[in-house]
mmCIF file of C-alpha atoms and ligand atoms in Angstrom:
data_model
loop_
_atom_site.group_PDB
_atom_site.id
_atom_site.type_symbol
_atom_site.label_atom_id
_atom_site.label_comp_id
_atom_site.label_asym_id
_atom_site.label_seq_id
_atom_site.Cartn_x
_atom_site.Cartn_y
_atom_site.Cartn_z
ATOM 1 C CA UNK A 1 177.660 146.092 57.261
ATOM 2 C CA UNK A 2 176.443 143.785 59.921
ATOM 3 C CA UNK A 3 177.042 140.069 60.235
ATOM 4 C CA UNK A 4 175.772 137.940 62.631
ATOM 5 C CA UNK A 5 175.987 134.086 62.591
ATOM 6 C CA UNK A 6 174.019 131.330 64.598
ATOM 7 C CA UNK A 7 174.162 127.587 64.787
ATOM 8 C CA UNK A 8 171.132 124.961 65.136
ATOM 9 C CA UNK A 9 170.679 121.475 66.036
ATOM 10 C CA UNK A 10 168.077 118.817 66.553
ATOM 11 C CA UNK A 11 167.394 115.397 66.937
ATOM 12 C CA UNK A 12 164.344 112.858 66.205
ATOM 13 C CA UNK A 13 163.551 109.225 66.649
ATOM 14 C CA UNK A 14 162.086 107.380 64.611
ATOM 15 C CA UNK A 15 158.549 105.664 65.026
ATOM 16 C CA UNK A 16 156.520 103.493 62.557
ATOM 17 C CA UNK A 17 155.644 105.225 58.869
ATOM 18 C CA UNK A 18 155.962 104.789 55.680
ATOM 19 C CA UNK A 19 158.302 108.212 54.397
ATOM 20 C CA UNK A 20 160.585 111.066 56.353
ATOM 21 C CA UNK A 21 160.012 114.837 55.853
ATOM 22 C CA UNK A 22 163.667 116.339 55.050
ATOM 23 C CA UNK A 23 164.210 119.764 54.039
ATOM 24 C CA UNK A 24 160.900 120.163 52.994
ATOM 25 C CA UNK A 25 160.912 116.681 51.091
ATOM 26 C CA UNK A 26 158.631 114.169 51.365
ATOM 27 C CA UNK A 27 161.086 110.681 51.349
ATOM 28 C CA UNK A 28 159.723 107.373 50.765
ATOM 29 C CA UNK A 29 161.033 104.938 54.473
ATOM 30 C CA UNK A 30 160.611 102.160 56.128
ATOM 31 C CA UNK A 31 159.735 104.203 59.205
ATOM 32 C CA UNK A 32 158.205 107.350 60.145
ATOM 33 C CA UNK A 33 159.538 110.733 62.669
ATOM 34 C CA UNK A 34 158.189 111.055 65.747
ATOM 35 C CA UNK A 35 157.111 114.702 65.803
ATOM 36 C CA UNK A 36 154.530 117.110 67.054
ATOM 37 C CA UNK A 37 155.419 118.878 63.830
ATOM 38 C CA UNK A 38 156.411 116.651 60.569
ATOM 39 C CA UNK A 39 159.319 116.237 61.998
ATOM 40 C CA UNK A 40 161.648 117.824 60.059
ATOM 41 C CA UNK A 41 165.154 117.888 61.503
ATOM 42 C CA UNK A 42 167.124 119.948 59.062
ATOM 43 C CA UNK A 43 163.991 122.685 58.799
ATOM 44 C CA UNK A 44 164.084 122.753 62.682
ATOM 45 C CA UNK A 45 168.255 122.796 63.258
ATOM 46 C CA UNK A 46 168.000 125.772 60.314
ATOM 47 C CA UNK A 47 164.872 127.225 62.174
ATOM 48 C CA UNK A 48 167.342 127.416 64.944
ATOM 49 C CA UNK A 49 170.338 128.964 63.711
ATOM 50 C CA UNK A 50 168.664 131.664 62.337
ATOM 51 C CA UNK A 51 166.630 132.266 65.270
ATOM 52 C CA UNK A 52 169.945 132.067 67.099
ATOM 53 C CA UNK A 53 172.100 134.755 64.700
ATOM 54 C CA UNK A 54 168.949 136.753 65.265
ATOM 55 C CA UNK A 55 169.198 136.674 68.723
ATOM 56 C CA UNK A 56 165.391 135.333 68.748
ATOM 57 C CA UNK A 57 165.766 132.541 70.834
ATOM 58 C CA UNK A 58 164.740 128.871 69.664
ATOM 59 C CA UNK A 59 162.055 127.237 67.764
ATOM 60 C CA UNK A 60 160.152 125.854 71.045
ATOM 61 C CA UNK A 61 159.891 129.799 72.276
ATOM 62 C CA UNK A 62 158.332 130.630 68.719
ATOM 63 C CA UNK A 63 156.234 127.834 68.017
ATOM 64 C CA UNK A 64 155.814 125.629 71.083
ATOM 65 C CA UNK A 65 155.051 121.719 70.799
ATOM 66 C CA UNK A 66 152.217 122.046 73.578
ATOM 67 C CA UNK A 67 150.266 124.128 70.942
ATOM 68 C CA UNK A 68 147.852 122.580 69.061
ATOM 69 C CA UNK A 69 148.293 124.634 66.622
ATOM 70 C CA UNK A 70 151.443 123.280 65.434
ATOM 71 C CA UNK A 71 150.054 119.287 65.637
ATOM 72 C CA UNK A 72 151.285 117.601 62.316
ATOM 73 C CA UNK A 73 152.672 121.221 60.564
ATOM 74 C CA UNK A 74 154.792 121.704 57.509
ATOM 75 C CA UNK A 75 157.942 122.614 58.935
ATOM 76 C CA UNK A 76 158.601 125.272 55.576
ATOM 77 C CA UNK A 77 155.332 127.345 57.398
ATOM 78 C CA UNK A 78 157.834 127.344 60.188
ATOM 79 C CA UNK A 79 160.968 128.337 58.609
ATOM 80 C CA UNK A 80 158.896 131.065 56.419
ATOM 81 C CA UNK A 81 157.203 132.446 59.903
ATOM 82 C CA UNK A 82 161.353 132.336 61.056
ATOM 83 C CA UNK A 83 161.824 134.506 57.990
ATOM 84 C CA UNK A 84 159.283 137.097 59.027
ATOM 85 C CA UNK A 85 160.554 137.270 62.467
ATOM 86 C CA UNK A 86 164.506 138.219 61.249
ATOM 87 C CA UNK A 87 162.930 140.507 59.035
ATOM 88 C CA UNK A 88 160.797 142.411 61.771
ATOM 89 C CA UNK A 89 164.111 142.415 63.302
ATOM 90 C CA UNK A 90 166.026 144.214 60.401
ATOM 91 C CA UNK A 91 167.658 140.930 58.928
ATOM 92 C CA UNK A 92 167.835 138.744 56.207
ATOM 93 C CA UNK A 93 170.074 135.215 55.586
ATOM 94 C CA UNK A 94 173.137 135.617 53.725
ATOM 95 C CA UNK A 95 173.547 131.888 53.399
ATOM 96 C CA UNK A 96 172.831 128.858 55.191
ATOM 97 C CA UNK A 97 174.982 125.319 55.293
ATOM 98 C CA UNK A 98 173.024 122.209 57.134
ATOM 99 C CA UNK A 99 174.522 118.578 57.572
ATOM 100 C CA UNK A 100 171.619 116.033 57.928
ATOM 101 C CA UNK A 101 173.070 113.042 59.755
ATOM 102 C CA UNK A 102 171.073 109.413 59.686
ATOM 103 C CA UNK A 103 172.139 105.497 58.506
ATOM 104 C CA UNK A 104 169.395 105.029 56.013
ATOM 105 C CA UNK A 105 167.326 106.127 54.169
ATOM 106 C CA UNK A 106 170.479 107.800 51.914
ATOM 107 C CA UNK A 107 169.807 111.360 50.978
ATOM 108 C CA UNK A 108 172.146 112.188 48.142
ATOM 109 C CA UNK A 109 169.530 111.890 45.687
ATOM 110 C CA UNK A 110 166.809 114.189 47.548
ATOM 111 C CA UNK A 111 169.317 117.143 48.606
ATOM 112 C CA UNK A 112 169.160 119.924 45.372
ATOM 113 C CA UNK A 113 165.162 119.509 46.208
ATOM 114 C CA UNK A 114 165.791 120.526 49.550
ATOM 115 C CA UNK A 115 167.955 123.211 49.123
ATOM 116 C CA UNK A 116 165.453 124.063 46.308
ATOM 117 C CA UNK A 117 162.795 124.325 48.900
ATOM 118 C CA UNK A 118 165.174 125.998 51.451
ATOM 119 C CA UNK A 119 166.122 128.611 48.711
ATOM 120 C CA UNK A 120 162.626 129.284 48.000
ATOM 121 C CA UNK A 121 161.485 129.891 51.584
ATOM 122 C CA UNK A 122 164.121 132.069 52.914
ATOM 123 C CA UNK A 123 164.393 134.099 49.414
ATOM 124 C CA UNK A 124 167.551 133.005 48.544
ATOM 125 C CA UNK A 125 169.651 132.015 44.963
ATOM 126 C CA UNK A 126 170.126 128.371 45.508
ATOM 127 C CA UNK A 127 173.660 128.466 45.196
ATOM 128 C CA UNK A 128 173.515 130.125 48.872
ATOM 129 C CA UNK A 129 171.877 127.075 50.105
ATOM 130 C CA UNK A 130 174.100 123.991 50.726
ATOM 131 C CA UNK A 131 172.779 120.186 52.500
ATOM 132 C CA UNK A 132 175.185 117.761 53.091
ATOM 133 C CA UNK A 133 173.953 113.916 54.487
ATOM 134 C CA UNK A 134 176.514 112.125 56.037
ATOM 135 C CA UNK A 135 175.921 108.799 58.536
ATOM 136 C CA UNK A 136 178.648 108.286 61.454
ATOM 137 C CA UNK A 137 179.742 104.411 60.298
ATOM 138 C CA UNK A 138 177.165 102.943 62.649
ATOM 139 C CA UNK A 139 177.852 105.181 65.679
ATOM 140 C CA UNK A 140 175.765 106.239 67.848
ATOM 141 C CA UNK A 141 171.798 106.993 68.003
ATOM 142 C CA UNK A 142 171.667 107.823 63.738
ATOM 143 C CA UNK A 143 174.279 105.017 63.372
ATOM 144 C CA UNK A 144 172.270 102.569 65.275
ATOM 145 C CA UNK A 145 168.906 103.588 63.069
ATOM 146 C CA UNK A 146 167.008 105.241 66.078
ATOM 147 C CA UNK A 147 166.519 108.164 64.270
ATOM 148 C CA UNK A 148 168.058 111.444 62.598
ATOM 149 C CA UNK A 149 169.667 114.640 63.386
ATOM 150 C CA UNK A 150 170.905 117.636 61.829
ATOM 151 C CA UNK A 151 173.199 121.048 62.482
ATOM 152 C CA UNK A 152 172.731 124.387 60.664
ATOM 153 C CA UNK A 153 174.916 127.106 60.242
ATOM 154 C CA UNK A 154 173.595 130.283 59.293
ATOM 155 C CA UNK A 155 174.585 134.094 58.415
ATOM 156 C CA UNK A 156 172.671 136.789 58.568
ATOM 157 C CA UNK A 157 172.799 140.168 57.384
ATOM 158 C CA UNK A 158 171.373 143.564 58.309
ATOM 159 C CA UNK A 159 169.136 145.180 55.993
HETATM 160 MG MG1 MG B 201 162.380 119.231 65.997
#
């Protein structure tokens, strides 16, 4: 059987709002994510790493922020068009494993949605989906509240 594992990452500062989009969740803020999409780190770091075990590149070949057509999207259309695309390619996910990194807001609370909603779109038991939130003790661009990233791990499988 065939294996093949990729990585993702991505990064996004904040701007003024009222809620963040994380993993497909809709989380109530004091500020908002600067996006051409809704901004939604972990989607777009697990967007990548399954693009990248597929060997399909990244998310701004796929679905490029220069296109209208992507203004203000749902990041899950994304990661289910991702799904399509290792599947044209004779894959499917195995599991996946994202770490969302930010100060505030805290996450615990809103991860088994997420991997509820990452489950869902990539057709998986949700006990192969795991989120993790973690902050970096006020280091750095998440510590210092400018905004939020996230890595992905993924594996994929061929079918
Ligand atoms: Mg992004």
């Amino acid at each position: 059987m065939t294996f093949r594992i990729g990585q993702g990452y991505d990064a996004h500062r904040f701007k003024s709002g009222d809620h963040v989009v994380l993993g497909g969740e809709k989380i109530p803020f004091d500020r908002g994510m600067a996006a051409h999409s809704d901004g939604d780190v972990a989607l777009h770091a697990l967007c990548d790493a399954l693009l990248g075990a597929a060997g399909l590149g990244d998310i701004g070949r796929h679905f490029p922020d220069s296109d209208p057509a992507f203004s203000g999207i749902d990041s899950r259309v994304l990661l289910r068009k991702v799904v399509e695309l290792l599947s044209e390619k004779g894959y499917e996910p195995v599991n996946v494993d994202l770490t969302v990194i930010c100060q505030a807001p805290r996450l615990g609370g809103h991860i088994p949605a997420m991997c509820e909603n990452i489950a869902a779109d990539l057709g998986l038991t949700v006990d192969r989906v795991n989120v993790k939130a973690t902050t970096t003790e006020k280091m750095g661009f998440e510590g210092r509240g400018e905004g939020i990233s996230a890595q992905a791990v993924a594996l994929l499988r061929a079918v």
